Tab-separated table of C-alpha atoms in Angstrom:
chain	number	residue	atom	x	y	z
N	1	MET	CA	-0.416	0.023	-0.007
N	2	ARG	CA	1.456	3.277	-1.209
N	3	ARG	CA	1.493	6.051	1.686
N	4	HIS	CA	1.656	9.327	0.075
N	5	ARG	CA	4.424	11.003	3.223
N	6	ASN	CA	7.473	9.385	4.474
N	7	VAL	CA	7.059	9.630	7.774
N	8	LYS	CA	6.246	6.882	9.317
N	9	ILE	CA	3.307	5.484	11.369
N	10	VAL	CA	3.055	3.651	14.604
N	11	ALA	CA	-0.081	3.064	16.539
N	12	THR	CA	-0.655	1.329	19.868
N	13	LEU	CA	-2.987	-1.570	19.917
N	14	GLY	CA	-5.225	-2.369	23.170
N	15	PRO	CA	-9.028	-2.495	23.691
N	16	ALA	CA	-10.196	0.444	21.758
N	17	SER	CA	-8.118	-2.084	18.508
N	18	SER	CA	-7.760	-5.527	18.178
N	19	ASP	CA	-10.569	-6.424	16.418
N	20	TYR	CA	-10.393	-6.815	12.719
N	21	ASP	CA	-12.341	-4.194	11.205
N	22	THR	CA	-10.150	-1.615	13.196
N	23	ILE	CA	-6.694	-2.682	12.994
N	24	ARG	CA	-7.015	-3.042	8.980
N	25	ALA	CA	-9.029	0.562	9.000
N	26	LEU	CA	-6.197	1.209	11.424
N	27	HIS	CA	-3.651	0.312	8.451
N	28	GLU	CA	-6.066	1.275	5.559
N	29	ALA	CA	-6.190	5.226	7.201
N	30	GLY	CA	-2.191	5.612	7.804
N	31	ALA	CA	-0.043	2.923	10.750
N	32	ASP	CA	2.782	1.855	9.096
N	33	VAL	CA	3.658	-0.091	12.279
N	34	PHE	CA	1.482	-2.084	15.291
N	35	ARG	CA	2.816	-1.611	18.222
N	36	LEU	CA	2.745	-3.911	20.878
N	37	ASN	CA	2.954	-3.382	24.242
N	38	MET	CA	3.877	-5.625	26.647
N	39	SER	CA	3.183	-4.121	29.693
N	40	HIS	CA	-1.092	-5.410	28.673
N	41	GLY	CA	-2.926	-8.234	27.323
N	42	LEU	CA	-2.099	-12.251	28.771
N	43	HIS	CA	0.872	-13.891	25.480
N	44	GLU	CA	-3.013	-15.183	23.675
N	45	GLU	CA	-3.745	-11.838	23.267
N	46	ILE	CA	-0.460	-10.459	21.796
N	47	ALA	CA	-1.111	-14.273	19.800
N	48	GLU	CA	-4.532	-12.902	18.275
N	49	LYS	CA	-3.617	-9.004	17.026
N	50	HIS	CA	-0.296	-10.810	16.015
N	51	ARG	CA	-2.292	-12.867	13.833
N	52	ILE	CA	-5.042	-10.295	12.477
N	53	ILE	CA	-2.106	-7.687	11.509
N	54	ARG	CA	-0.603	-10.651	9.023
N	55	GLN	CA	-3.721	-11.419	7.997
N	56	VAL	CA	-4.078	-7.192	7.006
N	57	GLU	CA	-0.398	-7.779	5.405
N	58	GLU	CA	-1.177	-10.496	3.373
N	59	GLU	CA	-5.047	-9.682	2.499
N	60	LEU	CA	-3.701	-5.742	1.051
N	61	GLN	CA	-0.152	-7.449	-0.134
N	62	SER	CA	1.092	-4.219	1.387
N	63	PRO	CA	4.174	-5.566	4.079
N	64	ILE	CA	3.640	-4.501	8.550
N	65	ALA	CA	5.937	-3.607	11.055
N	66	ILE	CA	5.060	-5.329	14.192
N	67	LEU	CA	7.126	-3.531	17.469
N	68	ALA	CA	6.617	-5.508	20.593
N	69	ASP	CA	7.117	-3.071	23.510
N	70	LEU	CA	8.636	-4.509	26.847
N	71	GLN	CA	8.438	-3.422	30.054
N	72	GLY	CA	10.653	-2.968	32.191
N	73	PRO	CA	11.815	-2.837	35.287
N	74	LYS	CA	8.616	-1.804	36.882
N	75	LEU	CA	10.169	0.927	40.461
N	76	ARG	CA	6.737	0.874	42.631
N	77	VAL	CA	6.007	1.790	46.369
N	78	GLY	CA	3.643	-0.303	48.766
N	79	THR	CA	0.367	-0.112	49.615
N	80	PHE	CA	-0.893	1.841	51.787
N	81	ALA	CA	-3.349	1.002	55.958
N	82	ASN	CA	-6.084	3.490	53.697
N	83	GLY	CA	-5.610	3.324	50.136
N	84	GLU	CA	-3.571	6.498	49.791
N	85	GLU	CA	-2.362	8.956	52.132
N	86	GLU	CA	-1.909	13.122	51.858
N	87	LEU	CA	1.724	13.636	51.861
N	88	GLU	CA	2.503	17.841	53.585
N	89	GLU	CA	5.983	19.609	51.890
N	90	GLY	CA	8.980	19.427	54.211
N	91	ALA	CA	7.581	16.595	56.006
N	92	PRO	CA	9.860	13.190	56.906
N	93	PHE	CA	9.003	10.648	54.477
N	94	ARG	CA	10.943	6.922	54.711
N	95	LEU	CA	11.270	4.904	52.103
N	96	ASP	CA	11.796	0.901	53.541
N	97	LEU	CA	12.099	-2.459	52.316
N	98	ASP	CA	9.308	-3.868	55.845
N	99	GLU	CA	6.544	-5.507	53.754
N	100	ALA	CA	4.266	-3.110	56.481
N	101	GLU	CA	0.544	-1.471	54.572
N	102	GLY	CA	2.454	2.555	54.682
N	103	ASP	CA	1.174	5.323	56.125
N	104	ALA	CA	1.988	9.563	56.228
N	105	SER	CA	5.787	8.684	57.406
N	106	ARG	CA	6.693	5.230	56.094
N	107	VAL	CA	6.191	2.812	52.915
N	108	CYS	CA	7.447	0.118	51.501
N	109	LEU	CA	9.674	0.276	48.636
N	110	PRO	CA	10.378	-3.463	47.664
N	111	HIS	CA	13.519	-2.482	45.425
N	112	PRO	CA	16.380	-2.928	47.691
N	113	GLU	CA	19.037	-2.174	44.740
N	114	ILE	CA	17.526	1.299	44.465
N	115	PHE	CA	18.981	1.827	48.404
N	116	ALA	CA	22.091	-0.142	47.257
N	117	ALA	CA	23.236	2.647	44.745
N	118	LEU	CA	21.373	5.433	46.855
N	119	GLU	CA	23.693	8.918	48.668
N	120	VAL	CA	22.123	12.081	49.923
N	121	GLY	CA	20.701	14.718	48.016
N	122	ALA	CA	18.969	11.878	45.407
N	123	THR	CA	16.142	12.619	44.032
N	124	LEU	CA	13.043	10.353	44.049
N	125	LEU	CA	10.011	11.045	41.581
N	126	VAL	CA	6.710	9.213	42.848
N	127	ASN	CA	3.930	8.803	40.803
N	128	ASP	CA	5.514	10.249	37.373
N	129	GLY	CA	7.016	13.209	39.610
N	130	LYS	CA	4.164	15.280	40.659
N	131	ILE	CA	6.093	13.910	43.898
N	132	ARG	CA	9.676	15.312	44.469
N	133	LEU	CA	11.120	14.078	47.448
N	134	LYS	CA	14.716	15.394	48.517
N	135	VAL	CA	17.180	11.431	50.805
N	136	THR	CA	18.245	12.768	53.182
N	137	ASP	CA	19.552	9.714	55.387
N	138	CYS	CA	20.001	6.463	53.460
N	139	GLY	CA	21.317	2.974	54.476
N	140	LYS	CA	21.427	-0.146	52.751
N	141	ASP	CA	17.138	-1.068	53.701
N	142	TYR	CA	16.007	2.539	53.606
N	143	ALA	CA	15.914	5.935	52.705
N	144	GLN	CA	14.835	8.866	55.136
N	145	THR	CA	13.538	11.827	52.309
N	146	GLU	CA	11.435	14.940	52.865
N	147	VAL	CA	8.949	16.051	51.000
N	148	VAL	CA	9.795	18.321	48.836
N	149	ILE	CA	6.895	18.813	46.668
N	150	GLY	CA	3.888	17.255	48.439
N	151	GLY	CA	-0.309	15.674	47.081
N	152	THR	CA	-1.211	12.337	47.125
N	153	ILE	CA	-0.093	9.003	47.005
N	154	SER	CA	-1.622	5.526	46.332
N	155	ASN	CA	-0.601	1.904	46.579
N	156	ARG	CA	1.003	0.967	43.986
N	157	LYS	CA	2.300	4.129	42.505
N	158	GLY	CA	5.925	4.598	39.953
N	159	VAL	CA	9.055	5.309	40.739
N	160	ASN	CA	12.352	7.528	38.793
N	161	VAL	CA	15.306	7.463	39.766
N	162	PRO	CA	16.737	11.036	38.130
N	163	ASP	CA	19.920	11.405	39.346
N	164	VAL	CA	20.978	8.074	40.067
N	165	VAL	CA	21.909	5.440	37.990
N	166	LEU	CA	20.716	1.891	39.531
N	167	PRO	CA	22.636	-1.497	39.365
N	168	LEU	CA	19.478	-2.910	37.481
N	169	ALA	CA	18.475	-5.165	34.336
N	170	ALA	CA	16.723	-3.641	31.433
N	171	LEU	CA	15.313	-6.591	31.421
N	172	SER	CA	13.306	-8.396	34.438
N	173	GLU	CA	11.940	-11.864	33.758
N	174	LYS	CA	8.701	-11.568	32.456
N	175	ASP	CA	11.123	-9.309	30.070
N	176	ARG	CA	12.801	-11.864	29.364
N	177	LYS	CA	9.530	-14.349	29.146
N	178	ASP	CA	8.135	-11.708	26.410
N	179	LEU	CA	10.822	-11.046	24.633
N	180	GLU	CA	10.753	-15.403	23.794
N	181	PHE	CA	7.069	-16.218	23.227
N	182	VAL	CA	6.952	-12.754	21.088
N	183	CYS	CA	10.203	-12.866	18.950
N	184	ASP	CA	9.069	-16.779	18.891
N	185	LEU	CA	5.402	-15.788	17.634
N	186	GLY	CA	6.943	-13.233	14.913
N	187	VAL	CA	7.650	-10.169	16.098
N	188	ASP	CA	9.849	-7.446	13.397
N	189	TRP	CA	10.783	-5.089	16.136
N	190	LEU	CA	11.486	-5.375	20.045
N	191	ALA	CA	11.389	-1.958	22.243
N	192	LEU	CA	13.281	-2.342	25.239
N	193	SER	CA	12.776	-0.233	28.383
N	194	PHE	CA	14.283	2.104	30.868
N	195	VAL	CA	17.125	1.320	28.987
N	196	GLN	CA	20.267	3.121	31.360
N	197	ARG	CA	23.561	1.510	29.388
N	198	PRO	CA	24.948	-0.585	25.656
N	199	GLU	CA	25.232	-3.844	27.623
N	200	ASP	CA	20.912	-3.954	28.524
N	201	VAL	CA	20.940	-3.318	24.663
N	202	ILE	CA	23.511	-6.324	24.855
N	203	GLU	CA	22.488	-8.329	26.206
N	204	ALA	CA	18.661	-7.697	24.910
N	205	ARG	CA	20.379	-8.693	21.612
N	206	ASP	CA	21.576	-12.045	21.983
N	207	LEU	CA	18.326	-13.428	23.836
N	208	ALA	CA	16.538	-12.240	20.054
N	209	LYS	CA	19.524	-14.308	18.873
N	210	GLY	CA	18.759	-12.848	15.183
N	211	ARG	CA	15.512	-13.127	15.307
N	212	ALA	CA	13.903	-8.849	15.311
N	213	ALA	CA	15.738	-6.450	15.029
N	214	ILE	CA	16.414	-4.080	18.567
N	215	LEU	CA	14.897	-0.310	19.603
N	216	SER	CA	16.310	1.264	22.565
N	217	LYS	CA	14.112	4.086	24.445
N	218	ILE	CA	15.329	6.865	25.483
N	219	GLU	CA	13.600	7.304	28.291
N	220	LYS	CA	16.013	8.062	31.641
N	221	PRO	CA	19.015	11.055	32.067
N	222	ALA	CA	22.086	8.333	32.318
N	223	ALA	CA	20.674	7.631	28.196
N	224	VAL	CA	20.868	9.815	26.890
N	225	GLU	CA	23.782	11.541	28.639
N	226	ARG	CA	25.987	7.138	26.759
N	227	PHE	CA	23.873	7.757	24.202
N	228	ASP	CA	25.805	7.297	21.594
N	229	ALA	CA	27.016	4.064	23.076
N	230	ILE	CA	23.617	2.402	23.143
N	231	LEU	CA	22.920	3.894	19.512
N	232	ASP	CA	25.752	1.788	17.917
N	233	ALA	CA	24.322	-1.046	20.000
N	234	SER	CA	20.788	-0.332	18.887
N	235	ASP	CA	19.266	-1.205	14.874
N	236	GLY	CA	16.898	1.560	15.687
N	237	ILE	CA	16.215	4.810	18.740
N	238	MET	CA	12.819	5.493	20.447
N	239	VAL	CA	12.397	8.978	22.065
N	240	ALA	CA	10.218	8.225	24.975
N	241	ARG	CA	8.846	11.369	26.302
N	242	GLY	CA	6.655	10.185	28.693
N	243	ASP	CA	9.592	9.171	31.099
N	244	LEU	CA	11.961	11.507	30.136
N	245	GLY	CA	10.086	14.371	30.713
N	246	VAL	CA	9.189	13.465	33.975
N	247	GLU	CA	12.703	12.906	34.687
N	248	LEU	CA	14.532	15.683	33.548
N	249	PRO	CA	12.991	19.606	33.697
N	250	VAL	CA	10.339	19.356	30.860
N	251	GLN	CA	12.542	22.424	28.686
N	252	ASN	CA	15.384	20.282	28.417
N	253	VAL	CA	13.145	17.673	26.943
N	254	PRO	CA	12.768	19.801	22.745
N	255	PRO	CA	16.393	19.959	22.438
N	256	ILE	CA	17.780	16.621	23.428
N	257	GLN	CA	14.444	15.249	20.851
N	258	LYS	CA	16.263	17.117	18.537
N	259	ARG	CA	19.863	16.128	19.063
N	260	LEU	CA	18.660	12.301	19.219
N	261	VAL	CA	16.897	12.800	16.112
N	262	ARG	CA	20.093	13.951	14.204
N	263	ARG	CA	21.798	11.801	15.309
N	264	CYS	CA	19.863	8.913	15.019
N	265	ARG	CA	19.246	10.346	11.366
N	266	SER	CA	23.258	10.770	10.557
N	267	MET	CA	23.817	6.927	11.428
N	268	ALA	CA	20.988	5.703	9.447
N	269	LYS	CA	18.629	4.415	11.930
N	270	PRO	CA	15.505	4.636	12.494
N	271	VAL	CA	13.725	6.947	15.285
N	272	ILE	CA	10.784	7.231	16.809
N	273	VAL	CA	9.027	10.133	18.498
N	274	ALA	CA	6.575	8.992	20.788
N	275	THR	CA	4.319	9.700	23.979
N	276	GLN	CA	1.669	12.175	23.901
N	277	MET	CA	1.795	13.652	20.655
N	278	LEU	CA	-2.056	13.286	20.074
N	279	GLU	CA	-2.707	13.169	24.339
N	280	SER	CA	-6.485	15.299	23.365
N	281	MET	CA	-7.747	12.027	20.118
N	282	ILE	CA	-8.318	10.209	23.991
N	283	GLU	CA	-11.776	12.435	24.319
N	284	SER	CA	-12.134	13.715	21.786
N	285	PRO	CA	-11.668	13.343	17.859
N	286	MET	CA	-10.860	16.935	17.096
N	287	PRO	CA	-6.123	17.311	18.358
N	288	THR	CA	-5.150	20.734	20.668
N	289	ARG	CA	-3.263	23.328	17.918
N	290	ALA	CA	-0.439	22.323	19.940
N	291	GLU	CA	-0.106	18.689	19.409
N	292	VAL	CA	-0.426	19.027	15.531
N	293	SER	CA	2.023	21.467	15.898
N	294	ASP	CA	4.261	18.945	18.364
N	295	VAL	CA	3.481	16.097	16.030
N	296	ALA	CA	4.994	19.130	12.815
N	297	THR	CA	8.155	19.375	14.528
N	298	ALA	CA	8.546	16.161	15.103
N	299	ILE	CA	8.869	15.690	10.758
N	300	TYR	CA	10.015	18.730	11.003
N	301	GLU	CA	13.383	17.133	12.636
N	302	GLY	CA	13.262	14.393	10.132
N	303	SER	CA	12.214	11.659	12.948
N	304	ASP	CA	11.490	8.151	10.449
N	305	ALA	CA	8.442	7.679	12.954
N	306	ILE	CA	5.732	9.516	14.762
N	307	MET	CA	3.512	7.179	18.092
N	308	LEU	CA	0.371	7.190	18.767
N	309	SER	CA	-0.073	5.541	22.732
N	310	ALA	CA	-3.749	4.722	24.489
N	311	GLU	CA	-4.924	7.628	21.635
N	312	SER	CA	-4.714	4.227	19.409
N	313	ALA	CA	-4.944	1.717	21.817
N	314	ALA	CA	-7.830	2.708	24.752
N	315	GLY	CA	-9.317	5.978	23.340
N	316	ASP	CA	-12.396	7.053	21.800
N	317	TYR	CA	-11.028	7.948	18.001
N	318	PRO	CA	-8.406	5.500	16.494
N	319	VAL	CA	-8.544	5.398	13.551
N	320	GLU	CA	-9.662	9.494	13.902
N	321	ALA	CA	-6.139	9.702	15.307
N	322	VAL	CA	-3.989	7.440	12.285
N	323	THR	CA	-6.269	10.329	8.991
N	324	THR	CA	-4.928	13.126	11.875
N	325	MET	CA	-0.915	12.495	11.952
N	326	ASP	CA	-1.592	11.444	8.441
N	327	ASN	CA	-3.251	14.670	7.239
N	328	VAL	CA	-0.761	16.580	9.306
N	329	ALA	CA	2.017	15.059	8.150
N	330	ARG	CA	1.120	15.315	3.770
N	331	GLU	CA	0.646	18.989	4.341
N	332	VAL	CA	4.133	19.517	6.806
N	333	GLU	CA	6.309	17.092	3.622
N	334	ASP	CA	4.219	19.355	0.724
N	335	ASP	CA	5.622	22.913	2.285
N	336	PRO	CA	8.894	24.262	0.969
N	337	THR	CA	10.697	25.109	4.050
N	338	TYR	CA	10.305	21.779	5.708
N	339	ARG	CA	12.555	20.686	2.701
N	340	GLU	CA	14.098	23.422	2.830
N	341	VAL	CA	15.157	22.216	7.169
N	342	ILE	CA	16.364	18.602	5.562
N	343	GLU	CA	18.178	19.443	2.954
N	344	ALA	CA	19.957	21.888	5.295
N	345	SER	CA	20.886	19.625	8.720
N	346	ARG	CA	22.712	16.291	5.494
N	347	LYS	CA	25.505	16.389	7.312
N	348	ALA	CA	26.111	11.955	7.403
N	349	SER	CA	29.524	11.001	7.343
N	350	ARG	CA	30.174	9.452	3.217
N	351	THR	CA	33.345	6.609	4.795
N	352	THR	CA	32.202	3.043	2.179
N	353	VAL	CA	31.232	2.582	-1.139
N	354	ALA	CA	27.854	2.194	-0.278
N	355	ASP	CA	27.426	5.554	1.416
N	356	GLY	CA	28.185	6.660	-2.449
N	357	ILE	CA	26.706	4.561	-4.402
N	358	VAL	CA	23.439	5.687	-2.780
N	359	ALA	CA	24.605	10.005	-2.334
N	360	ALA	CA	24.740	9.350	-5.765
N	361	ALA	CA	21.516	7.980	-6.391
N	362	ARG	CA	20.156	11.019	-4.279
N	363	GLU	CA	21.999	13.519	-6.745
N	364	ILE	CA	20.995	12.213	-10.170
N	365	ALA	CA	17.665	11.613	-8.696
N	366	GLU	CA	17.343	15.689	-7.752
N	367	THR	CA	19.115	17.360	-10.823
N	368	THR	CA	17.245	14.708	-13.547
N	369	ASP	CA	14.022	13.448	-14.161
N	370	ILE	CA	14.870	10.596	-12.485
N	371	LYS	CA	11.014	8.619	-10.761
N	372	VAL	CA	12.262	7.042	-7.915
N	373	ILE	CA	15.014	4.846	-6.004
N	374	CYS	CA	14.848	1.741	-6.220
N	375	CYS	CA	17.482	0.164	-4.015
N	376	PHE	CA	18.020	-3.931	-4.467
N	377	THR	CA	18.328	-4.896	-0.082
N	378	GLN	CA	19.396	-7.590	1.668
N	379	SER	CA	19.407	-6.853	5.145
N	380	GLY	CA	17.947	-3.720	4.141
N	381	THR	CA	21.142	-2.175	4.944
N	382	THR	CA	21.059	0.077	1.432
N	383	ALA	CA	17.479	1.296	1.882
N	384	LEU	CA	18.968	2.663	5.431
N	385	LEU	CA	21.697	4.369	3.870
N	386	THR	CA	19.178	5.750	0.791
N	387	ALA	CA	16.494	6.863	3.279
N	388	ARG	CA	19.077	8.552	5.156
N	389	GLU	CA	20.233	11.124	2.510
N	390	ARG	CA	16.358	11.883	2.565
N	391	PRO	CA	15.343	12.503	-1.595
N	392	ARG	CA	13.356	14.101	-3.075
N	393	VAL	CA	11.732	11.246	-4.910
N	394	PRO	CA	10.667	8.096	-3.574
N	395	ILE	CA	12.073	5.348	-2.827
N	396	MET	CA	11.550	1.742	-3.699
N	397	ALA	CA	12.890	-1.161	-2.001
N	398	MET	CA	13.420	-4.284	-3.284
N	399	THR	CA	13.558	-7.499	-1.649
N	400	ASN	CA	13.156	-11.196	-1.589
N	401	MET	CA	12.985	-11.462	2.384
N	402	ARG	CA	9.471	-10.783	3.794
N	403	GLY	CA	11.182	-9.816	7.178
N	404	THR	CA	13.650	-7.440	5.933
N	405	ALA	CA	10.877	-5.844	4.167
N	406	ARG	CA	8.461	-5.555	7.488
N	407	ARG	CA	11.657	-4.016	9.412
N	408	LEU	CA	11.647	-0.806	6.666
N	409	ALA	CA	8.526	0.383	6.980
N	410	LEU	CA	9.587	1.792	10.120
N	411	SER	CA	11.631	3.767	8.235
N	412	TRP	CA	11.201	7.087	6.572
N	413	GLY	CA	10.806	7.200	2.874
N	414	VAL	CA	11.198	3.256	1.710
N	415	ASN	CA	8.657	1.314	0.406
N	416	CYS	CA	8.698	-1.669	-0.119
N	417	VAL	CA	8.104	-3.841	-2.441
N	418	MET	CA	8.949	-8.002	-2.283
N	419	THR	CA	9.839	-9.995	-5.521
N	420	GLY	CA	12.133	-12.575	-6.744
N	421	GLU	CA	15.757	-13.975	-6.264
N	422	LEU	CA	17.720	-12.931	-8.688
N	423	GLU	CA	21.040	-13.590	-10.611
N	424	ARG	CA	21.410	-11.366	-12.363
N	425	PHE	CA	21.678	-7.708	-12.816
N	426	LYS	CA	19.906	-6.783	-15.464
N	427	GLN	CA	16.557	-8.583	-14.397
N	428	ALA	CA	17.079	-6.801	-11.713
N	429	VAL	CA	16.653	-3.467	-13.139
N	430	LEU	CA	13.860	-5.524	-15.579
N	431	SER	CA	12.058	-6.172	-11.971
N	432	ALA	CA	12.750	-2.061	-10.613
N	433	ALA	CA	11.062	-1.400	-13.459
N	434	GLY	CA	7.663	-3.300	-13.478
N	435	ALA	CA	7.749	-2.253	-9.853
N	436	ALA	CA	7.881	1.071	-10.910
N	437	ARG	CA	5.282	0.393	-13.428
N	438	ASP	CA	2.197	-1.372	-11.278
N	439	GLN	CA	3.108	0.638	-7.981
N	440	GLY	CA	2.349	4.328	-9.449
N	441	TYR	CA	5.755	6.154	-9.569
N	442	ALA	CA	6.715	5.468	-13.246
N	443	GLU	CA	5.486	5.848	-16.392
N	444	ALA	CA	6.397	3.154	-19.348
N	445	LEU	CA	8.827	6.556	-21.198
N	446	ASP	CA	9.537	7.200	-17.629
N	447	GLN	CA	13.331	7.305	-15.819
N	448	ILE	CA	14.121	5.272	-12.979
N	449	VAL	CA	17.666	5.284	-10.543
N	450	VAL	CA	18.825	1.381	-9.136
N	451	THR	CA	21.609	0.747	-7.341
N	452	ALA	CA	22.764	-3.378	-5.897
N	453	GLY	CA	24.743	-4.922	-4.940
N	454	VAL	CA	26.678	-7.605	-7.233
N	455	PRO	CA	26.778	-10.588	-7.051
N	456	PHE	CA	23.755	-10.699	-5.634
N	457	ASN	CA	22.420	-12.009	-2.288
N	458	VAL	CA	25.266	-11.177	-0.275
N	459	PRO	CA	24.622	-8.544	2.068
N	460	GLY	CA	26.788	-5.413	2.162
N	461	THR	CA	28.264	-5.518	-1.075
N	462	THR	CA	25.648	-2.059	-2.258
N	463	ASN	CA	27.871	-1.638	-5.203
N	464	ILE	CA	26.503	-0.318	-8.425
N	465	LEU	CA	23.941	2.259	-10.230
N	466	ARG	CA	22.407	2.320	-13.593
N	467	VAL	CA	19.930	5.458	-14.770
N	468	ALA	CA	17.533	3.063	-16.493
N	469	PRO	CA	14.069	3.731	-18.830
N	470	CYS	CA	11.272	2.411	-17.714
N	471	GLN	CA	9.410	0.800	-20.784
N	472	GLU	CA	11.357	-2.653	-21.123
N	473	SER	CA	12.038	-2.759	-24.764
N	474	LEU	CA	14.410	0.264	-23.882
N	475	ILE	CA	16.335	-1.287	-21.306
N	476	TYR	CA	17.345	-4.534	-23.580
N	477	ALA	CA	18.387	-1.306	-25.961
N	478	THR	CA	20.264	0.094	-23.558
N	479	GLU	CA	22.154	-2.409	-21.970
N	480	PRO	CA	25.393	-1.298	-21.518
N	481	GLY	CA	27.855	-3.506	-24.415
């Protein structure tokens, strides 16, 4: 299914979007990637959503990426005898390992690893940062704090520790079971929550054993500080602004978002901007102007994808939310300023033959009347490098690898077409020309650019470029030699 935009849309599935009709409608409205949130739903429910997505994919002959988002280690307080308590500013409050129900003076925090890492002066945030505590004394099984910002604290509210790199594995026991389940199921991407260090990514990659690409969610200050190393270890990135905005001052998030998006693009790795993009559409059929501007900003920055969370998973208007994103994307990408911004930020370092080939393909396409860049790819790398160039013409990735086609559904501007195995470059040119005509990118007398690697079916060998006509007889007539 050809999209008339370059940025991709990720839609989270949930109670509001778990049946065949809604999932198909979401894809037809513009969802390129479906996110399965492993924090919610039984394995049987996840498997059913996966089955429906693959059914829609088969019926529409449109590669769809499935992203399984692992829950990660959740830090939560225990329970209170009264269900909740009001913490007053300046009051003392103790967190400890005592499993007795809490009151206005203390509560259980069943995470000894937090106490082991805390220092006096550290900050603890409770309930998405609504309550702020400052550590005044701590030991191996307790933390005495002062309430800096008070409020209502209730059972099992989440705790964030922004000042400290916690000695926590990014994968809990639940995550390991979920990872094995979804990899066997056949998802395309694994999102890792609360990544703090590159070792977290390497551990997940070892467990995945190549069955899914690894996407790291940047939602902790420690991940921002070690971003380059985490990016090197990852196949993609999600700028998860929810927890990032809790653990950092909110004014820090926009410049961090811009910086991370540009860094991902320079490394030819897809990046998703996520969280609260059209939050009001959970309950309203229309977004706010500020939300539309937020979505537009992520597109102007050159993000590969923008994501809906509760809007499509639990909201009243899931299809309308996707349609709104699609409309905003088309309008932004039609704006001449968009091209100016995108091209001004093209600062990729080119050190390989493949880098040179895709840069040349983009340059030729933009200085002559080329309709589409057709890149043959096994692993997806050539398509990712082409997408990094952000060309003005469409990118058509040709591959015989179903998994590659699905993973590339997350990447900017890449439209995937399945092809059979090829042995000669002329076959590739003929196949690309036929697909360009069939998909509506070009007509018989138009020209296309074709990139490929010779010998065929060997990943990482992109070394040839040809400008070719779309008419088969002309391809033979202009065959070199």
